[in-house]
Amino acid sequence: MAEPLLDVRQVTLQYKTSERVVTATHRVSFAVHAGDRFVLLGPSGCGKSSLLKAVGGYLPPIEGEITLKGKRVSGPGPDRMMVFQEFDQLLPWKTVAENVVFPLVSAGRMPKREAMGRARHYIDKVGLSRFADSYPHTLSGGMKQRVAIARGMAMEPEILLMDEPFAALDALTRRTMQDELLRLWDDTRFTVLFVTHSINEAIRIGTRILLLSPHPGQVRAEMNSASEPTQQLALETQIHDLLFA
Ligand code: ADP
Ligand code: MG
């Protein structure tokens, strides 16, 4: 097997407050390869967001190591872009295009003009060309999440980190967004690390699924996803049994 793109090895994460120490994950290991749609699945509080923060370089492991392309992750970087659940992750005083351009320019990636071209390309990919000059407050929740995805993709990161990006959407929109993400992936074959607590979403989105046990998160199982509906149903039952056994 080729070298993994992202290697998370025996990672323990903790939060220290003045009163106590919270262990979020305990010795979690997984490897994401280029082109994977890798899903972290587990109940609320099992440390999924903490793992994404650690990969993002915002939360240093107290034990273990995270490497990206063989290089130790020691802080945030434009090679790892994050998409969050919240609709307010966009800058409200900037238009859609300006929101997508902003990280490109501030990371010193390219001049404004070139960045604008790149931004338009990705705004088009998420189907928002008509709204490039609109402000976030005029958009629906699903549209805001599309902007956040376009912004992340425009940076062309090594890996896109998505923390329950569709969890706050209504069921129908959520379904549409899942389909759109898969379509984008078919088109571009980026690498994504996707967090969810929904078994159904994990099966729809993932090529690989890492199942985490409740607080503190530990690896319960790792599995390949399935494309056939009957296989997906079997997988759903299997995961359900593992989680609620
Ligand atoms: P998940 O995303 O799977 O719901 P989190 O990674 O957000 O889980 O949280 C894992 C554990 O760490 C939980 O017990 C949570 O309460 C705790 N936690 C998360 N963030 C903080 C923080 N900033 N300070 C203290 N504890 C935290
Ligand atoms: Mg979370």
PDB file of C-alpha atoms and ligand atoms in Angstrom:
ATOM      1  CA  MET A   1       0.000   0.000   0.000  1.00  0.00           C
ATOM      2  CA  ALA A   2       1.229   3.509  -0.805  1.00  0.00           C
ATOM      3  CA  GLU A   3       2.233   5.919   1.976  1.00  0.00           C
ATOM      4  CA  PRO A   4      -0.860   7.458   3.533  1.00  0.00           C
ATOM      5  CA  LEU A   5      -1.497  11.131   2.910  1.00  0.00           C
ATOM      6  CA  LEU A   6      -2.581  11.669   6.486  1.00  0.00           C
ATOM      7  CA  ASP A   7      -1.364   9.432   9.279  1.00  0.00           C
ATOM      8  CA  VAL A   8      -2.921   9.710  12.714  1.00  0.00           C
ATOM      9  CA  ARG A   9      -1.050   7.480  15.113  1.00  0.00           C
ATOM     10  CA  GLN A  10      -2.060   6.658  18.679  1.00  0.00           C
ATOM     11  CA  VAL A  11      -3.451  10.114  19.228  1.00  0.00           C
ATOM     12  CA  THR A  12      -4.712  11.061  22.663  1.00  0.00           C
ATOM     13  CA  LEU A  13      -6.364  14.455  22.991  1.00  0.00           C
ATOM     14  CA  GLN A  14      -7.165  16.308  26.181  1.00  0.00           C
ATOM     15  CA  TYR A  15      -8.653  19.570  27.341  1.00  0.00           C
ATOM     16  CA  LYS A  16      -7.351  21.022  30.557  1.00  0.00           C
ATOM     17  CA  THR A  17      -9.559  23.448  32.415  1.00  0.00           C
ATOM     18  CA  SER A  18      -8.825  24.902  35.827  1.00  0.00           C
ATOM     19  CA  GLU A  19     -11.045  22.281  37.475  1.00  0.00           C
ATOM     20  CA  ARG A  20     -10.392  19.166  35.470  1.00  0.00           C
ATOM     21  CA  VAL A  21      -8.860  17.309  32.580  1.00  0.00           C
ATOM     22  CA  VAL A  22     -11.182  15.980  29.874  1.00  0.00           C
ATOM     23  CA  THR A  23      -9.830  13.182  27.724  1.00  0.00           C
ATOM     24  CA  ALA A  24     -11.474  13.547  24.310  1.00  0.00           C
ATOM     25  CA  THR A  25      -9.808  10.642  22.494  1.00  0.00           C
ATOM     26  CA  HIS A  26      -7.620   7.783  23.613  1.00  0.00           C
ATOM     27  CA  ARG A  27      -4.922   6.446  21.288  1.00  0.00           C
ATOM     28  CA  VAL A  28      -6.821   6.794  18.053  1.00  0.00           C
ATOM     29  CA  SER A  29      -5.080   5.659  14.873  1.00  0.00           C
ATOM     30  CA  PHE A  30      -6.142   5.854  11.259  1.00  0.00           C
ATOM     31  CA  ALA A  31      -4.615   6.501   7.855  1.00  0.00           C
ATOM     32  CA  VAL A  32      -6.191   8.502   5.051  1.00  0.00           C
ATOM     33  CA  HIS A  33      -4.976   7.932   1.504  1.00  0.00           C
ATOM     34  CA  ALA A  34      -5.170  10.387  -1.376  1.00  0.00           C
ATOM     35  CA  GLY A  35      -8.654  10.369  -2.872  1.00  0.00           C
ATOM     36  CA  ASP A  36     -10.289   8.781   0.177  1.00  0.00           C
ATOM     37  CA  ARG A  37     -13.606   9.969   1.467  1.00  0.00           C
ATOM     38  CA  PHE A  38     -12.723   9.044   5.007  1.00  0.00           C
ATOM     39  CA  VAL A  39     -15.506   9.304   7.591  1.00  0.00           C
ATOM     40  CA  LEU A  40     -15.181   9.572  11.356  1.00  0.00           C
ATOM     41  CA  LEU A  41     -18.440   8.236  12.782  1.00  0.00           C
ATOM     42  CA  GLY A  42     -19.480   8.149  16.409  1.00  0.00           C
ATOM     43  CA  PRO A  43     -21.906   9.482  18.987  1.00  0.00           C
ATOM     44  CA  SER A  44     -21.859  13.052  20.205  1.00  0.00           C
ATOM     45  CA  GLY A  45     -18.942  13.722  22.545  1.00  0.00           C
ATOM     46  CA  CYS A  46     -16.706  10.906  21.257  1.00  0.00           C
ATOM     47  CA  GLY A  47     -14.056  13.345  20.100  1.00  0.00           C
ATOM     48  CA  LYS A  48     -14.747  13.677  16.369  1.00  0.00           C
ATOM     49  CA  SER A  49     -14.423  17.470  16.313  1.00  0.00           C
ATOM     50  CA  SER A  50     -11.360  17.241  18.544  1.00  0.00           C
ATOM     51  CA  LEU A  51      -9.719  14.897  16.046  1.00  0.00           C
ATOM     52  CA  LEU A  52     -10.459  17.312  13.206  1.00  0.00           C
ATOM     53  CA  LYS A  53      -9.059  20.189  15.269  1.00  0.00           C
ATOM     54  CA  ALA A  54      -5.933  18.146  15.888  1.00  0.00           C
ATOM     55  CA  VAL A  55      -5.522  17.375  12.180  1.00  0.00           C
ATOM     56  CA  GLY A  56      -6.174  21.059  11.508  1.00  0.00           C
ATOM     57  CA  GLY A  57      -3.289  21.874  13.825  1.00  0.00           C
ATOM     58  CA  TYR A  58      -5.396  23.655  16.451  1.00  0.00           C
ATOM     59  CA  LEU A  59      -5.178  21.012  19.185  1.00  0.00           C
ATOM     60  CA  PRO A  60      -1.797  19.364  19.802  1.00  0.00           C
ATOM     61  CA  PRO A  61      -1.969  15.676  20.811  1.00  0.00           C
ATOM     62  CA  ILE A  62      -0.714  14.920  24.303  1.00  0.00           C
ATOM     63  CA  GLU A  63       0.281  11.499  23.043  1.00  0.00           C
ATOM     64  CA  GLY A  64       0.874  10.173  19.533  1.00  0.00           C
ATOM     65  CA  GLU A  65       1.581  11.923  16.280  1.00  0.00           C
ATOM     66  CA  ILE A  66      -0.149  13.290  13.203  1.00  0.00           C
ATOM     67  CA  THR A  67       1.707  13.528   9.911  1.00  0.00           C
ATOM     68  CA  LEU A  68       0.627  14.903   6.552  1.00  0.00           C
ATOM     69  CA  LYS A  69       2.733  13.673   3.633  1.00  0.00           C
ATOM     70  CA  GLY A  70       5.241  12.435   6.171  1.00  0.00           C
ATOM     71  CA  LYS A  71       5.584  15.832   7.825  1.00  0.00           C
ATOM     72  CA  ARG A  72       4.505  16.312  11.412  1.00  0.00           C
ATOM     73  CA  VAL A  73       1.469  18.560  11.852  1.00  0.00           C
ATOM     74  CA  SER A  74       2.436  21.303  14.288  1.00  0.00           C
ATOM     75  CA  GLY A  75      -0.015  24.081  13.488  1.00  0.00           C
ATOM     76  CA  PRO A  76      -2.682  25.228  11.051  1.00  0.00           C
ATOM     77  CA  GLY A  77      -1.852  25.480   7.366  1.00  0.00           C
ATOM     78  CA  PRO A  78      -3.471  26.098   3.983  1.00  0.00           C
ATOM     79  CA  ASP A  79      -2.916  22.421   3.112  1.00  0.00           C
ATOM     80  CA  ARG A  80      -5.803  21.597   5.482  1.00  0.00           C
ATOM     81  CA  MET A  81      -9.039  23.534   5.040  1.00  0.00           C
ATOM     82  CA  MET A  82     -12.016  23.179   7.355  1.00  0.00           C
ATOM     83  CA  VAL A  83     -15.738  23.314   6.659  1.00  0.00           C
ATOM     84  CA  PHE A  84     -17.903  23.609   9.776  1.00  0.00           C
ATOM     85  CA  GLN A  85     -21.502  22.863  10.624  1.00  0.00           C
ATOM     86  CA  GLU A  86     -22.419  26.457  11.451  1.00  0.00           C
ATOM     87  CA  PHE A  87     -23.952  28.714   8.822  1.00  0.00           C
ATOM     88  CA  ASP A  88     -22.114  31.729  10.267  1.00  0.00           C
ATOM     89  CA  GLN A  89     -18.647  30.622   9.164  1.00  0.00           C
ATOM     90  CA  LEU A  90     -18.737  33.147   6.314  1.00  0.00           C
ATOM     91  CA  LEU A  91     -17.773  36.800   6.731  1.00  0.00           C
ATOM     92  CA  PRO A  92     -21.128  38.625   6.632  1.00  0.00           C
ATOM     93  CA  TRP A  93     -19.698  41.884   5.255  1.00  0.00           C
ATOM     94  CA  LYS A  94     -18.151  40.142   2.253  1.00  0.00           C
ATOM     95  CA  THR A  95     -19.908  38.815  -0.840  1.00  0.00           C
ATOM     96  CA  VAL A  96     -19.831  35.152  -1.817  1.00  0.00           C
ATOM     97  CA  ALA A  97     -16.935  35.762  -4.211  1.00  0.00           C
ATOM     98  CA  GLU A  98     -15.032  37.848  -1.654  1.00  0.00           C
ATOM     99  CA  ASN A  99     -15.489  35.116   0.962  1.00  0.00           C
ATOM    100  CA  VAL A 100     -13.990  32.538  -1.380  1.00  0.00           C
ATOM    101  CA  VAL A 101     -11.176  34.853  -2.479  1.00  0.00           C
ATOM    102  CA  PHE A 102     -10.227  35.955   1.028  1.00  0.00           C
ATOM    103  CA  PRO A 103      -8.174  32.925   2.203  1.00  0.00           C
ATOM    104  CA  LEU A 104      -6.470  32.645  -1.189  1.00  0.00           C
ATOM    105  CA  VAL A 105      -5.215  36.185  -0.984  1.00  0.00           C
ATOM    106  CA  SER A 106      -4.460  36.278   2.734  1.00  0.00           C
ATOM    107  CA  ALA A 107      -2.446  33.051   2.489  1.00  0.00           C
ATOM    108  CA  GLY A 108      -0.391  34.869  -0.127  1.00  0.00           C
ATOM    109  CA  ARG A 109      -1.230  32.158  -2.605  1.00  0.00           C
ATOM    110  CA  MET A 110      -1.815  34.410  -5.588  1.00  0.00           C
ATOM    111  CA  PRO A 111      -2.623  37.959  -6.643  1.00  0.00           C
ATOM    112  CA  LYS A 112      -6.182  39.199  -6.275  1.00  0.00           C
ATOM    113  CA  ARG A 113      -7.031  38.949  -9.975  1.00  0.00           C
ATOM    114  CA  GLU A 114      -5.898  35.373 -10.289  1.00  0.00           C
ATOM    115  CA  ALA A 115      -7.623  34.492  -7.009  1.00  0.00           C
ATOM    116  CA  MET A 116     -10.864  35.945  -8.343  1.00  0.00           C
ATOM    117  CA  GLY A 117     -10.658  33.632 -11.352  1.00  0.00           C
ATOM    118  CA  ARG A 118     -10.024  30.622  -9.134  1.00  0.00           C
ATOM    119  CA  ALA A 119     -12.880  31.634  -6.821  1.00  0.00           C
ATOM    120  CA  ARG A 120     -15.334  31.969  -9.723  1.00  0.00           C
ATOM    121  CA  HIS A 121     -14.338  28.516 -10.931  1.00  0.00           C
ATOM    122  CA  TYR A 122     -15.211  26.881  -7.610  1.00  0.00           C
ATOM    123  CA  ILE A 123     -18.321  28.996  -7.067  1.00  0.00           C
ATOM    124  CA  ASP A 124     -19.479  27.691 -10.426  1.00  0.00           C
ATOM    125  CA  LYS A 125     -18.684  24.113  -9.366  1.00  0.00           C
ATOM    126  CA  VAL A 126     -21.023  24.404  -6.387  1.00  0.00           C
ATOM    127  CA  GLY A 127     -23.710  25.921  -8.617  1.00  0.00           C
ATOM    128  CA  LEU A 128     -23.677  29.446  -7.185  1.00  0.00           C
ATOM    129  CA  SER A 129     -22.471  31.525 -10.137  1.00  0.00           C
ATOM    130  CA  ARG A 130     -25.611  33.654 -10.042  1.00  0.00           C
ATOM    131  CA  PHE A 131     -24.961  34.495  -6.392  1.00  0.00           C
ATOM    132  CA  ALA A 132     -21.264  35.406  -6.574  1.00  0.00           C
ATOM    133  CA  ASP A 133     -22.044  39.019  -5.672  1.00  0.00           C
ATOM    134  CA  SER A 134     -24.667  38.249  -3.031  1.00  0.00           C
ATOM    135  CA  TYR A 135     -24.129  38.636   0.689  1.00  0.00           C
ATOM    136  CA  PRO A 136     -24.350  35.607   2.990  1.00  0.00           C
ATOM    137  CA  HIS A 137     -27.498  36.770   4.795  1.00  0.00           C
ATOM    138  CA  THR A 138     -29.440  36.578   1.529  1.00  0.00           C
ATOM    139  CA  LEU A 139     -28.598  32.876   1.100  1.00  0.00           C
ATOM    140  CA  SER A 140     -30.251  29.715   2.457  1.00  0.00           C
ATOM    141  CA  GLY A 141     -28.396  27.418   4.852  1.00  0.00           C
ATOM    142  CA  GLY A 142     -27.580  24.983   2.060  1.00  0.00           C
ATOM    143  CA  MET A 143     -26.228  27.772  -0.126  1.00  0.00           C
ATOM    144  CA  LYS A 144     -24.026  29.066   2.693  1.00  0.00           C
ATOM    145  CA  GLN A 145     -22.598  25.587   3.129  1.00  0.00           C
ATOM    146  CA  ARG A 146     -21.901  25.459  -0.620  1.00  0.00           C
ATOM    147  CA  VAL A 147     -19.942  28.701  -0.288  1.00  0.00           C
ATOM    148  CA  ALA A 148     -17.944  27.252   2.608  1.00  0.00           C
ATOM    149  CA  ILE A 149     -17.188  24.171   0.490  1.00  0.00           C
ATOM    150  CA  ALA A 150     -16.170  26.321  -2.490  1.00  0.00           C
ATOM    151  CA  ARG A 151     -13.924  28.381  -0.212  1.00  0.00           C
ATOM    152  CA  GLY A 152     -12.245  25.245   1.102  1.00  0.00           C
ATOM    153  CA  MET A 153     -11.849  23.680  -2.323  1.00  0.00           C
ATOM    154  CA  ALA A 154     -10.533  26.875  -3.888  1.00  0.00           C
ATOM    155  CA  MET A 155      -7.461  26.588  -1.680  1.00  0.00           C
ATOM    156  CA  GLU A 156      -6.899  23.181  -3.283  1.00  0.00           C
ATOM    157  CA  PRO A 157      -5.756  21.767   0.054  1.00  0.00           C
ATOM    158  CA  GLU A 158      -4.163  18.351   0.479  1.00  0.00           C
ATOM    159  CA  ILE A 159      -7.185  17.412   2.535  1.00  0.00           C
ATOM    160  CA  LEU A 160     -10.595  18.967   3.129  1.00  0.00           C
ATOM    161  CA  LEU A 161     -11.795  18.650   6.724  1.00  0.00           C
ATOM    162  CA  MET A 162     -15.575  18.662   7.151  1.00  0.00           C
ATOM    163  CA  ASP A 163     -17.151  18.771  10.599  1.00  0.00           C
ATOM    164  CA  GLU A 164     -20.806  17.731  10.289  1.00  0.00           C
ATOM    165  CA  PRO A 165     -21.231  20.245   7.456  1.00  0.00           C
ATOM    166  CA  PHE A 166     -24.810  19.202   6.697  1.00  0.00           C
ATOM    167  CA  ALA A 167     -26.065  18.500  10.214  1.00  0.00           C
ATOM    168  CA  ALA A 168     -27.956  21.784  10.587  1.00  0.00           C
ATOM    169  CA  LEU A 169     -29.797  21.420   7.271  1.00  0.00           C
ATOM    170  CA  ASP A 170     -33.295  20.060   6.779  1.00  0.00           C
ATOM    171  CA  ALA A 171     -33.434  16.406   5.684  1.00  0.00           C
ATOM    172  CA  LEU A 172     -34.122  17.080   1.997  1.00  0.00           C
ATOM    173  CA  THR A 173     -31.414  19.711   1.626  1.00  0.00           C
ATOM    174  CA  ARG A 174     -29.022  17.488   3.514  1.00  0.00           C
ATOM    175  CA  ARG A 175     -29.636  14.696   1.037  1.00  0.00           C
ATOM    176  CA  THR A 176     -29.089  17.055  -1.911  1.00  0.00           C
ATOM    177  CA  MET A 177     -25.856  18.343  -0.402  1.00  0.00           C
ATOM    178  CA  GLN A 178     -24.573  14.802   0.100  1.00  0.00           C
ATOM    179  CA  ASP A 179     -25.257  14.064  -3.563  1.00  0.00           C
ATOM    180  CA  GLU A 180     -23.545  17.290  -4.597  1.00  0.00           C
ATOM    181  CA  LEU A 181     -20.476  16.528  -2.535  1.00  0.00           C
ATOM    182  CA  LEU A 182     -20.231  13.116  -4.218  1.00  0.00           C
ATOM    183  CA  ARG A 183     -20.627  14.752  -7.622  1.00  0.00           C
ATOM    184  CA  LEU A 184     -17.857  17.260  -6.817  1.00  0.00           C
ATOM    185  CA  TRP A 185     -15.669  14.409  -5.675  1.00  0.00           C
ATOM    186  CA  ASP A 186     -16.312  12.457  -8.896  1.00  0.00           C
ATOM    187  CA  ASP A 187     -15.255  15.570 -10.749  1.00  0.00           C
ATOM    188  CA  THR A 188     -12.147  16.521  -8.768  1.00  0.00           C
ATOM    189  CA  ARG A 189     -11.154  13.475  -6.655  1.00  0.00           C
ATOM    190  CA  PHE A 190     -10.047  15.504  -3.667  1.00  0.00           C
ATOM    191  CA  THR A 191      -9.310  13.924  -0.305  1.00  0.00           C
ATOM    192  CA  VAL A 192     -11.846  14.506   2.415  1.00  0.00           C
ATOM    193  CA  LEU A 193     -11.999  13.726   6.119  1.00  0.00           C
ATOM    194  CA  PHE A 194     -15.672  13.948   6.996  1.00  0.00           C
ATOM    195  CA  VAL A 195     -17.161  13.878  10.484  1.00  0.00           C
ATOM    196  CA  THR A 196     -20.726  12.818  11.204  1.00  0.00           C
ATOM    197  CA  HIS A 197     -22.822  11.161  13.895  1.00  0.00           C
ATOM    198  CA  SER A 198     -25.289   9.878  11.301  1.00  0.00           C
ATOM    199  CA  ILE A 199     -24.805   6.243  10.298  1.00  0.00           C
ATOM    200  CA  ASN A 200     -26.782   6.815   7.133  1.00  0.00           C
ATOM    201  CA  GLU A 201     -24.687   9.822   6.124  1.00  0.00           C
ATOM    202  CA  ALA A 202     -21.444   7.963   6.879  1.00  0.00           C
ATOM    203  CA  ILE A 203     -22.471   5.144   4.559  1.00  0.00           C
ATOM    204  CA  ARG A 204     -23.554   7.502   1.796  1.00  0.00           C
ATOM    205  CA  ILE A 205     -20.452   9.696   1.973  1.00  0.00           C
ATOM    206  CA  GLY A 206     -17.622   7.399   2.989  1.00  0.00           C
ATOM    207  CA  THR A 207     -15.303   5.151   1.068  1.00  0.00           C
ATOM    208  CA  ARG A 208     -13.809   4.284   4.467  1.00  0.00           C
ATOM    209  CA  ILE A 209     -15.525   4.563   7.824  1.00  0.00           C
ATOM    210  CA  LEU A 210     -13.820   4.741  11.204  1.00  0.00           C
ATOM    211  CA  LEU A 211     -16.245   3.944  13.978  1.00  0.00           C
ATOM    212  CA  LEU A 212     -15.443   5.558  17.322  1.00  0.00           C
ATOM    213  CA  SER A 213     -16.722   4.416  20.710  1.00  0.00           C
ATOM    214  CA  PRO A 214     -18.293   6.882  23.156  1.00  0.00           C
ATOM    215  CA  HIS A 215     -16.340   9.249  25.341  1.00  0.00           C
ATOM    216  CA  PRO A 216     -13.355   9.108  25.377  1.00  0.00           C
ATOM    217  CA  GLY A 217     -13.246   8.176  21.710  1.00  0.00           C
ATOM    218  CA  GLN A 218     -11.422   4.999  20.815  1.00  0.00           C
ATOM    219  CA  VAL A 219     -11.403   3.105  17.539  1.00  0.00           C
ATOM    220  CA  ARG A 220     -14.199   0.582  17.549  1.00  0.00           C
ATOM    221  CA  ALA A 221     -13.929  -0.625  13.971  1.00  0.00           C
ATOM    222  CA  GLU A 222     -12.758   0.451  10.548  1.00  0.00           C
ATOM    223  CA  MET A 223     -14.625  -0.599   7.451  1.00  0.00           C
ATOM    224  CA  ASN A 224     -14.987  -0.028   3.755  1.00  0.00           C
ATOM    225  CA  SER A 225     -18.241   1.476   2.643  1.00  0.00           C
ATOM    226  CA  ALA A 226     -20.413  -0.158   0.007  1.00  0.00           C
ATOM    227  CA  SER A 227     -22.101   1.105  -3.123  1.00  0.00           C
ATOM    228  CA  GLU A 228     -24.853  -1.510  -3.535  1.00  0.00           C
ATOM    229  CA  PRO A 229     -28.052  -0.695  -1.601  1.00  0.00           C
ATOM    230  CA  THR A 230     -28.281  -4.208  -0.125  1.00  0.00           C
ATOM    231  CA  GLN A 231     -24.654  -4.034   1.030  1.00  0.00           C
ATOM    232  CA  GLN A 232     -25.302  -0.586   2.471  1.00  0.00           C
ATOM    233  CA  LEU A 233     -28.223  -1.951   4.443  1.00  0.00           C
ATOM    234  CA  ALA A 234     -26.072  -4.781   5.813  1.00  0.00           C
ATOM    235  CA  LEU A 235     -23.377  -2.275   6.742  1.00  0.00           C
ATOM    236  CA  GLU A 236     -25.909  -0.069   8.494  1.00  0.00           C
ATOM    237  CA  THR A 237     -27.052  -3.026  10.594  1.00  0.00           C
ATOM    238  CA  GLN A 238     -23.477  -3.973  11.365  1.00  0.00           C
ATOM    239  CA  ILE A 239     -22.593  -0.457  12.527  1.00  0.00           C
ATOM    240  CA  HIS A 240     -25.789  -0.222  14.531  1.00  0.00           C
ATOM    241  CA  ASP A 241     -24.943  -3.473  16.307  1.00  0.00           C
ATOM    242  CA  LEU A 242     -21.399  -2.288  17.047  1.00  0.00           C
ATOM    243  CA  LEU A 243     -22.591   1.047  18.418  1.00  0.00           C
ATOM    244  CA  PHE A 244     -25.434  -0.226  20.513  1.00  0.00           C
ATOM    245  CA  ALA A 245     -24.146  -3.657  21.524  1.00  0.00           C
TER     246      ALA A 245
HETATM  247  P1  ADP B   1     -17.835  15.293  19.116  1.00  0.00           P
HETATM  248  O1  ADP B   1     -17.416  16.228  18.046  1.00  0.00           O
HETATM  249  O2  ADP B   1     -17.634  13.852  18.749  1.00  0.00           O
HETATM  250  O3  ADP B   1     -19.237  15.531  19.572  1.00  0.00           O
HETATM  251  P2  ADP B   1     -15.891  16.728  20.740  1.00  0.00           P
HETATM  252  O4  ADP B   1     -14.597  16.473  20.091  1.00  0.00           O
HETATM  253  O5  ADP B   1     -16.553  18.027  20.498  1.00  0.00           O
HETATM  254  O6  ADP B   1     -16.887  15.513  20.394  1.00  0.00           O
HETATM  255  O7  ADP B   1     -15.730  16.575  22.313  1.00  0.00           O
HETATM  256  C1  ADP B   1     -15.095  15.451  22.914  1.00  0.00           C
HETATM  257  C2  ADP B   1     -15.065  15.655  24.421  1.00  0.00           C
HETATM  258  O8  ADP B   1     -14.246  16.771  24.736  1.00  0.00           O
HETATM  259  C3  ADP B   1     -16.431  15.940  25.026  1.00  0.00           C
HETATM  260  O9  ADP B   1     -16.516  15.326  26.285  1.00  0.00           O
HETATM  261  C4  ADP B   1     -16.448  17.439  25.158  1.00  0.00           C
HETATM  262  O10 ADP B   1     -17.262  17.843  26.215  1.00  0.00           O
HETATM  263  C5  ADP B   1     -14.993  17.737  25.451  1.00  0.00           C
HETATM  264  N1  ADP B   1     -14.609  19.075  24.963  1.00  0.00           N
HETATM  265  C6  ADP B   1     -14.691  19.526  23.698  1.00  0.00           C
HETATM  266  N2  ADP B   1     -14.220  20.790  23.594  1.00  0.00           N
HETATM  267  C7  ADP B   1     -13.812  21.139  24.839  1.00  0.00           C
HETATM  268  C8  ADP B   1     -13.233  22.318  25.393  1.00  0.00           C
HETATM  269  N3  ADP B   1     -12.957  23.390  24.634  1.00  0.00           N
HETATM  270  N4  ADP B   1     -12.960  22.329  26.726  1.00  0.00           N
HETATM  271  C9  ADP B   1     -13.213  21.242  27.494  1.00  0.00           C
HETATM  272  N5  ADP B   1     -13.757  20.110  27.028  1.00  0.00           N
HETATM  273  C10 ADP B   1     -14.068  20.045  25.724  1.00  0.00           C
HETATM  274 MG    MG B   2     -18.472  17.701  17.025  1.00  0.00          MG
END
